[in-house]
CSV table of C-alpha atoms in Angstrom, one decimal:
chain,number,residue,atom,x,y,z
A,182,GLN,CA,72.6,107.4,-43.7
A,183,VAL,CA,74.6,111.0,-41.2
A,184,GLN,CA,76.0,109.1,-38.5
A,185,LEU,CA,77.7,109.3,-35.5
A,186,VAL,CA,79.9,106.9,-33.3
A,187,GLU,CA,81.2,107.6,-29.9
A,188,SER,CA,83.4,104.4,-28.4
A,189,GLY,CA,86.2,104.2,-25.4
A,190,GLY,CA,84.6,105.4,-22.4
A,191,GLY,CA,84.2,103.8,-19.6
A,192,VAL,CA,86.3,103.2,-15.6
A,193,VAL,CA,89.0,105.0,-15.3
A,194,GLN,CA,91.3,106.0,-12.1
A,195,PRO,CA,92.0,109.9,-10.9
A,196,GLY,CA,95.0,110.7,-12.8
A,197,GLY,CA,94.3,107.8,-15.5
A,198,SER,CA,93.6,108.8,-19.5
A,199,VAL,CA,91.7,107.0,-22.2
A,200,ARG,CA,91.1,108.5,-25.8
A,201,LEU,CA,87.8,108.7,-26.9
A,202,SER,CA,86.8,107.8,-30.2
A,203,CYS,CA,84.6,108.3,-32.5
A,204,ALA,CA,83.5,107.4,-36.5
A,205,ALA,CA,81.7,109.5,-39.2
A,206,SER,CA,79.6,108.7,-42.5
A,207,GLY,CA,77.3,108.8,-44.3
A,208,PHE,CA,79.0,112.7,-45.4
A,209,SER,CA,81.7,114.6,-46.9
A,210,PHE,CA,83.4,114.2,-42.9
A,211,SER,CA,86.9,116.5,-44.2
A,212,THR,CA,84.0,119.3,-44.5
A,213,TYR,CA,83.0,119.2,-42.0
A,214,ALA,CA,84.6,120.4,-38.3
A,215,ILE,CA,83.8,118.7,-34.6
A,216,HIS,CA,83.2,118.9,-31.7
A,217,TRP,CA,83.3,116.7,-28.2
A,218,VAL,CA,80.4,117.6,-25.8
A,219,ARG,CA,80.2,116.4,-22.2
A,220,GLN,CA,76.9,115.7,-20.2
A,221,ALA,CA,77.5,115.1,-15.7
A,222,PRO,CA,75.0,112.9,-14.3
A,223,GLY,CA,71.8,114.2,-14.0
A,224,LYS,CA,72.9,117.9,-15.5
A,225,GLY,CA,73.3,119.9,-18.2
A,226,LEU,CA,75.0,120.3,-21.7
A,227,GLU,CA,78.9,121.3,-21.5
A,228,TRP,CA,80.9,121.9,-24.7
A,229,VAL,CA,84.2,120.3,-24.3
A,230,ALA,CA,86.6,120.9,-27.6
A,231,VAL,CA,86.3,121.5,-31.4
A,232,ILE,CA,88.6,119.8,-34.5
A,233,SER,CA,87.9,122.7,-37.6
A,234,TYR,CA,88.4,119.9,-41.1
A,235,ASP,CA,91.2,120.7,-41.6
A,236,THR,CA,92.8,120.2,-38.3
A,237,THR,CA,94.6,123.1,-38.2
A,238,ASN,CA,92.2,125.0,-35.6
A,239,LYS,CA,91.5,123.7,-31.9
A,240,TYR,CA,90.3,124.7,-29.2
A,241,TYR,CA,89.0,124.0,-25.7
A,242,ALA,CA,87.6,124.9,-23.2
A,243,ASP,CA,89.2,126.2,-20.1
A,244,SER,CA,88.2,123.3,-18.2
A,245,VAL,CA,89.3,121.1,-20.2
A,246,LYS,CA,92.6,122.9,-21.5
A,247,GLY,CA,96.3,121.7,-21.0
A,248,ARG,CA,94.4,117.8,-20.1
A,249,PHE,CA,92.7,116.7,-23.5
A,250,THR,CA,93.7,116.6,-26.9
A,251,ILE,CA,91.4,116.4,-29.9
A,252,SER,CA,92.3,115.2,-32.9
A,253,ARG,CA,91.3,113.6,-36.2
A,254,ASP,CA,92.1,111.6,-39.2
A,255,ASN,CA,90.4,112.3,-41.9
A,256,SER,CA,91.5,109.3,-44.2
A,257,GLU,CA,89.6,107.6,-41.2
A,258,ARG,CA,87.1,109.5,-41.0
A,259,MET,CA,87.7,110.1,-37.1
A,260,VAL,CA,87.7,111.8,-34.4
A,261,TYR,CA,89.6,111.9,-31.3
A,262,LEU,CA,89.3,112.4,-28.0
A,263,GLN,CA,92.6,112.7,-26.1
A,264,MET,CA,91.9,112.7,-22.0
A,265,SER,CA,95.2,112.2,-19.4
A,266,SER,CA,94.7,113.7,-15.4
A,267,LEU,CA,91.5,112.1,-14.8
A,268,ARG,CA,89.1,114.0,-12.4
A,269,ALA,CA,86.2,112.6,-10.8
A,270,GLU,CA,84.6,116.1,-12.3
A,271,ASP,CA,84.9,114.4,-15.9
A,272,THR,CA,82.3,111.9,-15.2
A,273,ALA,CA,80.9,111.9,-18.7
A,274,VAL,CA,78.9,110.8,-21.7
A,275,PHE,CA,81.2,112.4,-24.1
A,276,TYR,CA,79.2,113.5,-27.2
A,277,CYS,CA,81.2,113.4,-30.2
A,278,VAL,CA,79.5,116.0,-32.9
A,279,ARG,CA,79.1,117.8,-36.1
A,280,ASP,CA,79.1,121.4,-36.7
A,281,GLY,CA,76.7,122.7,-38.1
A,282,GLU,CA,78.0,124.6,-41.7
A,283,PRO,CA,80.6,123.0,-43.4
A,284,SER,CA,83.5,124.6,-44.5
A,285,SER,CA,84.5,125.8,-41.7
A,286,SER,CA,87.2,126.6,-38.5
A,287,TRP,CA,83.5,126.6,-36.5
A,288,TYR,CA,80.0,128.3,-37.1
A,289,GLY,CA,78.9,126.8,-33.9
A,290,TYR,CA,75.9,124.9,-33.6
A,291,MET,CA,75.1,121.7,-33.3
A,292,ASP,CA,73.5,119.6,-36.1
A,293,VAL,CA,74.8,115.6,-35.4
A,294,TRP,CA,74.8,113.6,-32.5
A,295,GLY,CA,76.5,110.6,-31.3
A,296,LYS,CA,74.9,108.8,-29.3
A,297,GLY,CA,77.4,109.2,-26.6
A,298,THR,CA,79.7,107.5,-24.3
A,299,THR,CA,80.4,107.1,-21.0
A,300,VAL,CA,83.7,107.5,-19.5
A,301,THR,CA,82.9,107.4,-15.4
A,302,VAL,CA,86.5,108.6,-13.6
A,303,SER,CA,87.2,106.1,-9.5
A,304,SER,CA,89.3,104.2,-8.0
B,168,GLU,CA,83.5,133.6,-21.2
B,169,ILE,CA,79.3,134.5,-22.1
B,170,VAL,CA,77.0,132.6,-18.8
B,171,LEU,CA,73.0,132.0,-20.7
B,172,THR,CA,70.9,131.3,-17.5
B,173,GLN,CA,67.1,129.1,-18.8
B,174,SER,CA,64.6,130.5,-17.7
B,175,PRO,CA,61.8,129.0,-15.9
B,176,GLY,CA,64.0,125.8,-14.5
B,177,THR,CA,60.8,123.7,-14.5
B,178,LEU,CA,57.5,124.9,-17.5
B,179,SER,CA,54.2,123.0,-15.9
B,180,LEU,CA,51.8,123.0,-19.0
B,181,SER,CA,49.1,121.4,-19.9
B,182,PRO,CA,49.9,119.6,-24.0
B,183,GLY,CA,47.8,122.3,-25.5
B,184,ASP,CA,49.0,125.4,-24.1
B,185,ARG,CA,51.6,128.0,-25.5
B,186,ALA,CA,55.2,127.2,-24.6
B,187,THR,CA,57.3,130.2,-23.7
B,188,LEU,CA,61.3,129.4,-22.5
B,189,SER,CA,63.7,132.2,-21.9
B,190,CYS,CA,67.7,132.4,-22.1
B,191,ARG,CA,69.1,135.6,-20.8
B,192,ALA,CA,72.9,135.9,-21.8
B,193,SER,CA,74.9,137.9,-19.7
B,194,GLN,CA,76.9,140.3,-22.5
B,195,THR,CA,75.9,140.7,-26.0
B,196,VAL,CA,75.3,137.4,-28.5
B,197,SER,CA,77.0,138.5,-31.5
B,198,SER,CA,75.2,138.3,-34.9
B,199,SER,CA,72.6,136.7,-33.0
B,200,PHE,CA,74.6,133.0,-32.7
B,201,LEU,CA,71.9,131.2,-29.9
B,202,ALA,CA,70.9,127.8,-30.7
B,203,TRP,CA,68.0,126.1,-28.8
B,204,TYR,CA,67.9,122.5,-28.5
B,205,GLN,CA,65.4,119.2,-27.1
B,206,GLN,CA,66.2,116.1,-25.1
B,207,ARG,CA,64.6,113.0,-24.0
B,208,PRO,CA,65.6,110.7,-21.4
B,209,GLY,CA,68.7,108.4,-22.3
B,210,GLN,CA,68.7,110.4,-26.2
B,211,ALA,CA,71.3,112.6,-27.0
B,212,PRO,CA,69.9,116.2,-27.8
B,213,ARG,CA,68.2,117.3,-31.2
B,214,LEU,CA,68.8,120.3,-32.9
B,215,LEU,CA,65.8,123.1,-33.2
B,216,ILE,CA,67.0,126.0,-34.0
B,217,TYR,CA,69.9,128.2,-34.9
B,218,ASP,CA,71.2,132.0,-35.4
B,219,ALA,CA,68.7,132.7,-32.8
B,220,SER,CA,65.3,131.4,-35.6
B,221,THR,CA,66.1,129.2,-38.2
B,222,ARG,CA,64.2,126.3,-37.8
B,223,ALA,CA,66.9,123.2,-38.3
B,224,THR,CA,65.9,120.5,-41.4
B,225,GLY,CA,62.7,119.1,-40.2
B,226,ILE,CA,61.2,120.8,-37.4
B,227,PRO,CA,58.0,121.3,-37.1
B,228,ASP,CA,56.8,124.8,-37.7
B,229,ARG,CA,55.1,125.2,-33.7
B,230,PHE,CA,59.1,125.8,-33.2
B,231,SER,CA,60.3,129.1,-33.3
B,232,GLY,CA,63.1,131.0,-32.3
B,233,SER,CA,63.5,135.1,-31.5
B,234,GLY,CA,64.8,137.1,-29.8
B,235,SER,CA,69.4,139.3,-30.3
B,236,GLY,CA,71.5,140.9,-27.0
B,237,THR,CA,71.5,139.9,-24.8
B,238,ASP,CA,67.4,137.6,-24.6
B,239,PHE,CA,66.3,135.2,-26.5
B,240,THR,CA,62.4,133.0,-26.8
B,241,LEU,CA,61.5,129.6,-28.0
B,242,THR,CA,57.7,128.4,-28.2
B,243,ILE,CA,56.4,125.9,-28.9
B,244,SER,CA,52.4,126.9,-30.1
B,245,ARG,CA,50.6,124.0,-29.2
B,246,LEU,CA,52.6,121.6,-26.7
B,247,GLU,CA,52.4,117.8,-28.0
B,248,PRO,CA,53.2,114.7,-25.9
B,249,GLU,CA,56.5,114.6,-26.5
B,250,ASP,CA,57.2,118.4,-26.3
B,251,PHE,CA,57.2,117.6,-22.7
B,252,VAL,CA,61.4,117.1,-22.3
B,253,VAL,CA,64.4,118.8,-22.0
B,254,TYR,CA,65.4,122.2,-23.5
B,255,TYR,CA,68.8,124.0,-24.0
B,256,CYS,CA,69.5,126.5,-25.4
B,257,GLN,CA,74.0,127.8,-26.1
B,258,GLN,CA,75.9,130.3,-27.7
B,259,TYR,CA,78.7,130.5,-30.4
B,260,GLY,CA,79.3,133.9,-30.7
B,261,SER,CA,82.1,134.4,-28.4
B,262,SER,CA,83.9,130.7,-27.6
B,263,LEU,CA,80.9,128.3,-27.3
B,264,SER,CA,78.5,127.7,-24.0
B,265,PHE,CA,75.1,125.6,-22.7
B,266,GLY,CA,72.8,127.2,-20.8
B,267,GLY,CA,70.8,125.2,-17.8
B,268,GLY,CA,67.8,123.8,-18.8
B,269,THR,CA,64.1,124.3,-19.5
B,270,LYS,CA,62.7,120.9,-18.2
B,271,VAL,CA,59.5,121.5,-19.4
B,272,GLU,CA,57.1,118.9,-17.9
B,273,ILE,CA,52.2,117.8,-17.8
B,274,LYS,CA,51.1,120.0,-15.5
């Protein structure tokens, strides 16, 4: 079935770095843009970043620009989120999410969500 | 950046009632690029509606979306017990942003 599985979360110190991974299966991965969306404890959803199906376009929320880097490996069906200079306010569940329309840089709505991985920034 | 304001923050209704959730944008959302999601406790969000009024695959027809410009509405015609959860709107007409959510609770 169509599935996205995140990994790589954990506890990291302020100022530290961590790389999240997202493994995709059950669909034509190389034709879909992929987003990362996060949710702080007890809070709402915040869009973080998106990468186009062919890796040529990447777009970030202002809150993470310059600190987070999104990438993908279509041959491995993987998406990554490299996070650095982490702050307490980055503590959240991070979801890997498929864009709703194939073969576009991104359309914008999100139709398949992973279960999420938790990142806690704390000393 | 387009800011989305959802109201009310909490909606108290009974099973079988009609629910009307509002999402207001700080600027016009181009081409009605607005989606609605449902999130159950401890679960990832689920897409309900996209392009303001198109139901996603497998979504019951008691869920409907409407609106354009800056004002959008999610309507649940007859609340089922499993509908008492949190709902988010999201715009993708200019960058991407989510509203703060509306919780539908049992009265």
